[in-house]
Coordinates of N, CA and C and ligand atoms in Angstrom, one line a residue:
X1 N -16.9 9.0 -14.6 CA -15.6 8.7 -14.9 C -14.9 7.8 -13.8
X2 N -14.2 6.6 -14.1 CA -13.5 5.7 -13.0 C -12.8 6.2 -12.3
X3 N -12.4 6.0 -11.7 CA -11.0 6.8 -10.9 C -10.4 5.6 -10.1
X4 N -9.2 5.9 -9.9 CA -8.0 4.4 -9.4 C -7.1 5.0 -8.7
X5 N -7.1 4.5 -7.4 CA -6.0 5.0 -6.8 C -5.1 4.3 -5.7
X6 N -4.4 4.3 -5.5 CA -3.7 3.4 -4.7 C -3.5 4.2 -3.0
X7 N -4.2 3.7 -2.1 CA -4.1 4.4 -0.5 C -3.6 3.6 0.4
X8 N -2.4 4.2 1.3 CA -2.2 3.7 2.3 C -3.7 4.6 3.3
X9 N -3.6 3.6 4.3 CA -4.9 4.0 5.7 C -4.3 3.5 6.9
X10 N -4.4 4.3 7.8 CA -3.6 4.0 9.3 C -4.8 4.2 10.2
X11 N -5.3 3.2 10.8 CA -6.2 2.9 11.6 C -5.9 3.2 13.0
X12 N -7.0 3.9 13.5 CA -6.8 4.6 15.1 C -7.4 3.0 15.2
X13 N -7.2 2.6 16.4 CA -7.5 1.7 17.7 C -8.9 1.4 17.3
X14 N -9.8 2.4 17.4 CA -11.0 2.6 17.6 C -11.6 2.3 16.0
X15 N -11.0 1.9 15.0 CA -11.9 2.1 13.4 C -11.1 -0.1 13.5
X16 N -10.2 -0.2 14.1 CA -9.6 -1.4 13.8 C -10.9 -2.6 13.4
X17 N -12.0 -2.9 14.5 CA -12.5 -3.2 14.2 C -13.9 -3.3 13.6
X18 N -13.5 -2.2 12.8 CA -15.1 -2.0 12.2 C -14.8 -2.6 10.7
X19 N -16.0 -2.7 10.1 CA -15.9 -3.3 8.8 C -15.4 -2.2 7.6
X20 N -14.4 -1.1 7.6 CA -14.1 -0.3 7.0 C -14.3 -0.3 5.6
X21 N -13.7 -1.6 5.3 CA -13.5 -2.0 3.6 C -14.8 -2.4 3.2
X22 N -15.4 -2.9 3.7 CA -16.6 -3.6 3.3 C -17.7 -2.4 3.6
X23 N -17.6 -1.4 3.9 CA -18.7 0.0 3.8 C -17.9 0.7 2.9
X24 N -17.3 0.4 2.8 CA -16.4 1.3 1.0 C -17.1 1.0 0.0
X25 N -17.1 -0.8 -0.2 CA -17.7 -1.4 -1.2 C -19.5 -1.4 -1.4
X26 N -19.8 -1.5 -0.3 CA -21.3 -1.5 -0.2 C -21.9 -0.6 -0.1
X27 N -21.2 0.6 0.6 CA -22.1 2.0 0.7 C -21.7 2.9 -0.4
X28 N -20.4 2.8 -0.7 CA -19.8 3.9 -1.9 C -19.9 3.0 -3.2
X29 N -19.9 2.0 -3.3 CA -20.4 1.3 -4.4 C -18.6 1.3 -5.4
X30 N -17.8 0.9 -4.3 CA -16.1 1.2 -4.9 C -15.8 -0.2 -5.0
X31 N -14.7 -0.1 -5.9 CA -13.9 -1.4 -5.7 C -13.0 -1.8 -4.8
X32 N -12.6 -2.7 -4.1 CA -11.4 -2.4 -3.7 C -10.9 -3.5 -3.1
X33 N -9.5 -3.4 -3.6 CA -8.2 -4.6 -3.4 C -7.6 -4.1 -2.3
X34 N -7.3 -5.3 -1.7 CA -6.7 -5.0 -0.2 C -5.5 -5.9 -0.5
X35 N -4.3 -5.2 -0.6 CA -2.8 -6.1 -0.9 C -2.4 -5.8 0.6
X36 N -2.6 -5.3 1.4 CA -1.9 -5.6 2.8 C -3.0 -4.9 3.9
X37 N -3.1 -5.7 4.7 CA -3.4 -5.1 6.2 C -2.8 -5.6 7.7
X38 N -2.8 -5.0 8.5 CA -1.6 -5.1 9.5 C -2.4 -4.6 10.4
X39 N -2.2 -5.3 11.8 CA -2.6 -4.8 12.8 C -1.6 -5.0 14.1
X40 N -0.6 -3.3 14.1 CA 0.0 -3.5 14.9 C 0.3 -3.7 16.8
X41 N 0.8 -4.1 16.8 CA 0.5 -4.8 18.9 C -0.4 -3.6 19.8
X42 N -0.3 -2.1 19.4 CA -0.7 -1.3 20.1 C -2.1 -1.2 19.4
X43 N -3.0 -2.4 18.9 CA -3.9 -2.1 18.1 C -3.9 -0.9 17.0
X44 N -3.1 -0.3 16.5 CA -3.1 0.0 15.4 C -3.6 -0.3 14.6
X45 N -3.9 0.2 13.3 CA -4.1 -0.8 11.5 C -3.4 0.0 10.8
X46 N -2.9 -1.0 9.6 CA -2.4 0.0 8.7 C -3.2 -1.5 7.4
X47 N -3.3 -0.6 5.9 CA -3.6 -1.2 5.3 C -3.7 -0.1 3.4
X48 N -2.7 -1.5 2.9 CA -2.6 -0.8 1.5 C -3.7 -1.4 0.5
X49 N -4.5 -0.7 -0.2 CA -5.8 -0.7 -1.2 C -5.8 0.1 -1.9
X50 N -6.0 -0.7 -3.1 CA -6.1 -0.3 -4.6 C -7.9 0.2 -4.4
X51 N -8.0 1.4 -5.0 CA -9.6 1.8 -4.8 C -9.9 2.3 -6.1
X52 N -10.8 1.5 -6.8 CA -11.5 2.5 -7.9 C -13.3 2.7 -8.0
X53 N -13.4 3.5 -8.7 CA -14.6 3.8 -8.9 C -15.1 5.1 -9.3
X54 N -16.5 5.5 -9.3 CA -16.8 6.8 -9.9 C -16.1 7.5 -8.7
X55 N -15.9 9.0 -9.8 CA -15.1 9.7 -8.5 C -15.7 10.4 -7.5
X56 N -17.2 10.9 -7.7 CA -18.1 10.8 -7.0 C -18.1 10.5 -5.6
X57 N -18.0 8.5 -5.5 CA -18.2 7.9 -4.6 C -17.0 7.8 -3.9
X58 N -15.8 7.9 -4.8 CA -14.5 7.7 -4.3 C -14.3 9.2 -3.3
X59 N -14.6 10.2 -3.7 CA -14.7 11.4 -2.7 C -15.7 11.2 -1.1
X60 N -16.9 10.7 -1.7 CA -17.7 10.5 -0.8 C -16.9 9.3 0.2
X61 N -16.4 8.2 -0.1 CA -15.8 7.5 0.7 C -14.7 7.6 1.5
X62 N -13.9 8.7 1.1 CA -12.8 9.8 1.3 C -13.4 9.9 3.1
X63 N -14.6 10.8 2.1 CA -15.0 11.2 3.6 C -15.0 10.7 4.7
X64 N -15.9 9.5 4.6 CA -16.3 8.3 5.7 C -15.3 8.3 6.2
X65 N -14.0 7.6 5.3 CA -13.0 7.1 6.0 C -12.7 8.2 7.1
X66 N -12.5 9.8 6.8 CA -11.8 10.7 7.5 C -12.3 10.5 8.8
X67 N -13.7 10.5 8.8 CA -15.1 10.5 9.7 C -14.6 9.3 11.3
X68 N -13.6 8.7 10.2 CA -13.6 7.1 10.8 C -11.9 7.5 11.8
X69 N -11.5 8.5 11.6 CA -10.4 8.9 12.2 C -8.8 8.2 11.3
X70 N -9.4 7.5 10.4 CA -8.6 7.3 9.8 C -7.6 8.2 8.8
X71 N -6.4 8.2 8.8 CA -5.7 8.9 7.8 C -5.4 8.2 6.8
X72 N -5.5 9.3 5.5 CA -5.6 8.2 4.4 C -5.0 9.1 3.9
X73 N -3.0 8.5 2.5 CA -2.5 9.0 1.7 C -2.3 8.3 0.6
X74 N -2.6 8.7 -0.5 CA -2.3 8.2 -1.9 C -0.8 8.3 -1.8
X75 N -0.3 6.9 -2.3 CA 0.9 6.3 -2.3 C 1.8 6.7 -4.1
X76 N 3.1 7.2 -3.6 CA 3.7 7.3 -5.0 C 4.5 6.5 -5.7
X77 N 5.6 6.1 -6.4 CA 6.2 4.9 -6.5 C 7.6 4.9 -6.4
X78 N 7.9 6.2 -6.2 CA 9.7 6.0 -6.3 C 10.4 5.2 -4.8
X79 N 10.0 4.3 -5.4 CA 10.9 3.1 -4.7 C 12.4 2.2 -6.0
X80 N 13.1 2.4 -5.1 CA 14.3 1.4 -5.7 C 15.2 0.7 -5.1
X81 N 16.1 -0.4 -5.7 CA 16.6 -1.0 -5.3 C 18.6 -0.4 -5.4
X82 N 19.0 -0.4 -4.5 CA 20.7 -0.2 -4.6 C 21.1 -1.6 -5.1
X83 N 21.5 -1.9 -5.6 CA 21.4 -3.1 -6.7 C 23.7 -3.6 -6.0
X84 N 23.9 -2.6 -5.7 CA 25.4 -2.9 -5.2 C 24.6 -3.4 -3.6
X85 N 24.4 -3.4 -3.2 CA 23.5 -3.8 -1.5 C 22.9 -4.8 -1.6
X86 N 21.9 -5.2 -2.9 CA 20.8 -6.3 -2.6 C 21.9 -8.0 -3.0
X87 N 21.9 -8.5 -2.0 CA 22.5 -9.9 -2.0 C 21.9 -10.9 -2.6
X88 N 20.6 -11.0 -3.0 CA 19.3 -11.6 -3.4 C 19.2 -12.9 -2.6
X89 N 18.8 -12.3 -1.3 CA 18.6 -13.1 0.0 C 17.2 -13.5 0.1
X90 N 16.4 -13.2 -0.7 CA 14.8 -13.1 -1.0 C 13.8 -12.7 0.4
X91 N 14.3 -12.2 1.3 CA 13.4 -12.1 2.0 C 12.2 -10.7 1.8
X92 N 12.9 -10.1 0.8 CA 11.6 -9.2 0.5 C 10.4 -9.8 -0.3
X93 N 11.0 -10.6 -0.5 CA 9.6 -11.4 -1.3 C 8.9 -12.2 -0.6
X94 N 8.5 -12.3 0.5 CA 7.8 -12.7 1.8 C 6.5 -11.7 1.8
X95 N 7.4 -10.4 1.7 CA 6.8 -9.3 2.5 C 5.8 -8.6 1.1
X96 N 6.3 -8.8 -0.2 CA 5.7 -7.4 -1.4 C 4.1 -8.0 -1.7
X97 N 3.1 -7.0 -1.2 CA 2.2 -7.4 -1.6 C 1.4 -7.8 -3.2
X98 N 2.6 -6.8 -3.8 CA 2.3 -6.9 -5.3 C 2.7 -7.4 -6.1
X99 N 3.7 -8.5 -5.3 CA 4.4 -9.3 -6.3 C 5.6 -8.6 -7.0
X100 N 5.8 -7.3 -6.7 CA 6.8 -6.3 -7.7 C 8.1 -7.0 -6.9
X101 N 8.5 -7.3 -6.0 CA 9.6 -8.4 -5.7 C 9.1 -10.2 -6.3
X102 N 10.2 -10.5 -6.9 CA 9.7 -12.1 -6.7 C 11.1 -12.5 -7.1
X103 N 10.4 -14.3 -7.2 CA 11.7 -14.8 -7.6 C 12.0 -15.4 -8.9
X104 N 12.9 -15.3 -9.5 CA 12.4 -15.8 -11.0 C 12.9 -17.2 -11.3
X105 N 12.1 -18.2 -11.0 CA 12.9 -19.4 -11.7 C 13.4 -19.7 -13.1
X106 N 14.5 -20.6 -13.4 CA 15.5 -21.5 -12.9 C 16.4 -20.7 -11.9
X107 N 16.6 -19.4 -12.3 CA 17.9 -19.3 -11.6 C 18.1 -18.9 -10.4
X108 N 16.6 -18.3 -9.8 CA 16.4 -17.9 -8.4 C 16.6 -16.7 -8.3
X109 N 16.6 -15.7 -9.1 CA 17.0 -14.4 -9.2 C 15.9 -13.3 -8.5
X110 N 16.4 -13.1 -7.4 CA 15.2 -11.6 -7.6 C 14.9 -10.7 -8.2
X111 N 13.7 -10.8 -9.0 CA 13.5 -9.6 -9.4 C 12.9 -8.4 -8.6
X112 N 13.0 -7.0 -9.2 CA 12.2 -5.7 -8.5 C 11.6 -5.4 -10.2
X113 N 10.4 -5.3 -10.3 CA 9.5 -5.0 -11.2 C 9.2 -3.7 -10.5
X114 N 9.6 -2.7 -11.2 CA 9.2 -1.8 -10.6 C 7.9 -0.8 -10.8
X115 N 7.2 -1.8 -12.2 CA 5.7 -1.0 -12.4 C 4.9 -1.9 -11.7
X116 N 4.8 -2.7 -11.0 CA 4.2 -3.3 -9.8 C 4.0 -2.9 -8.2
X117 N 5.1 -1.9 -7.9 CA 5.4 -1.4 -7.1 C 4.4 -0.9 -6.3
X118 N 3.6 -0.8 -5.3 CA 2.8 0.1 -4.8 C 3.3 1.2 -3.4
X119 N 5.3 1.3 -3.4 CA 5.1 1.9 -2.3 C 4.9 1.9 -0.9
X120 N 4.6 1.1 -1.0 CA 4.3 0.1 0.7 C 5.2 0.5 1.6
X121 N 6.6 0.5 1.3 CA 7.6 0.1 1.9 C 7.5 -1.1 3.4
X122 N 6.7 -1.8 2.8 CA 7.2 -2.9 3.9 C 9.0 -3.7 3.5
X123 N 8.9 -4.1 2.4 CA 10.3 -4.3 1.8 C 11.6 -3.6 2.4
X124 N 11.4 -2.3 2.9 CA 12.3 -1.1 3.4 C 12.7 -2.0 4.4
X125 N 11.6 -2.3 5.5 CA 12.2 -3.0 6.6 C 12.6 -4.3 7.0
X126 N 12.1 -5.0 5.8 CA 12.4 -6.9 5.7 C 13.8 -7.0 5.0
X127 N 14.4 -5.8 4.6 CA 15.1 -6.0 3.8 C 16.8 -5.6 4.5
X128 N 17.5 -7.0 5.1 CA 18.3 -7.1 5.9 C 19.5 -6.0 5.5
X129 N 19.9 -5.8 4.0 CA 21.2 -5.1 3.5 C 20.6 -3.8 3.0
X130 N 19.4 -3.2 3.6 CA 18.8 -2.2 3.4 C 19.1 -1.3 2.4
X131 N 18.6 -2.2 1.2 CA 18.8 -2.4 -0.5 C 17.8 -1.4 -0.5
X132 N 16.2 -1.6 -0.4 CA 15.2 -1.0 -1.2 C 15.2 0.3 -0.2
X133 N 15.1 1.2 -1.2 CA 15.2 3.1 -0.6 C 13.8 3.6 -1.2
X134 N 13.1 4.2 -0.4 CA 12.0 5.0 -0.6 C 12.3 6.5 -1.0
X135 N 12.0 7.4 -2.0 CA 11.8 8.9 -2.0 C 10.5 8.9 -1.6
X136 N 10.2 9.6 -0.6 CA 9.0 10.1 0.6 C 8.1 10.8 -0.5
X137 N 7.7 10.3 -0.8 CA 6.4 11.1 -2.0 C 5.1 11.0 -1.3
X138 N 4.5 10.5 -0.4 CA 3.2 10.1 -0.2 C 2.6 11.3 -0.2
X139 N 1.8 11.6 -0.5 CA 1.0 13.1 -0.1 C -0.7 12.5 0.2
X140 N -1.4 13.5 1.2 CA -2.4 13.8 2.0 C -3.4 13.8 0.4
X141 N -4.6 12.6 0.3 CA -5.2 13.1 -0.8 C -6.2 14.0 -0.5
X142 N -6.7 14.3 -2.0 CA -7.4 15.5 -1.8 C -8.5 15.2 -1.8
Ligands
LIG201 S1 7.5 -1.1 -1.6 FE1 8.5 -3.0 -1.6 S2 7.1 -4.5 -0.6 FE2 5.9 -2.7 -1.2 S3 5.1 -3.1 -3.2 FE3 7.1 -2.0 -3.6 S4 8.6 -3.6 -3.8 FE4 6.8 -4.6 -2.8
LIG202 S1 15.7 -8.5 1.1 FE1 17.1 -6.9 0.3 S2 19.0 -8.0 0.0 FE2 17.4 -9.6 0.1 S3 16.8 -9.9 -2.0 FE3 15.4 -8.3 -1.2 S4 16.4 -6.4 -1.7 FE4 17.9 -8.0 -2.0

């Protein structure tokens, strides 16, 4: 059976440079979309991926990553926009990996698609009139 899941991963120092994603794919035999990775100044990583596959492998990859010191939460989606706050300044749309911000031509309008959304909240912080509000849903997968 496939299985699809959307993970944030926060990278210890120590997993930053290993080939993480690419022994997901080749050892667990997964898919996997990488809509953001980040490597913050204190060496950090963070990084949002879409993962599917048998769920099998998707468990067994679970693992590795744990192995790897990495923390890993399946992301939820109640993100939204205060629609009285957002100025449609577009700078969230710099930052959305999924496209669920853009901009709509002719008239330049921002949109928030919100079944695009993956939760990221990078948006939370690029967003000067701190328009887009997260409900804290992420939970620890199993
Ligand atoms: S949280 Fe914001 S930046 Fe992330 S996918 Fe959703 S709209 Fe885009
Ligand atoms: S950054 Fe904030 S104010 Fe600007 S368009 Fe995006 S949601 Fe609206």
């Amino acid at each position: 059976m496939t299985y699809s899941k959307m993970l944030s991963l926060r990278f210890p120092p120590s997993a930053v440079n290993e080939p993480i994603i690419a022994n997901l794919i080749r050892k667990f035999d997964l898919n996997c979309n990488i809509l953001k990775a980040i490597i913050y100044p204190r060496k950090e990583g963070m990084a949002v991926i879409e993962v599917s596959g048998h769920r099998k492998n998707f468990r067994k990859g679970l693992h590795y990553l744990r192995g790897q010191g990495i923390k890993v939460e399946s992301i939820g989606e109640d993100i939204k926009r205060d629609e009285e706050k957002c100025f449609q300044c577009g700078a969230c749309t710099a930052v959305c990996p999924t496209g669920a911000l853009h901009i709509q031509r002719p008239a330049m309008e921002v949109i928030f698609q919100k079944d695009r959304c993956s939760a990221c909240e990078l948006c939370v912080v690029a967003c000067p009139a701190r328009a887009m509000e997260v409900r804290f849903n992420r939970s620890l997968v199993e």
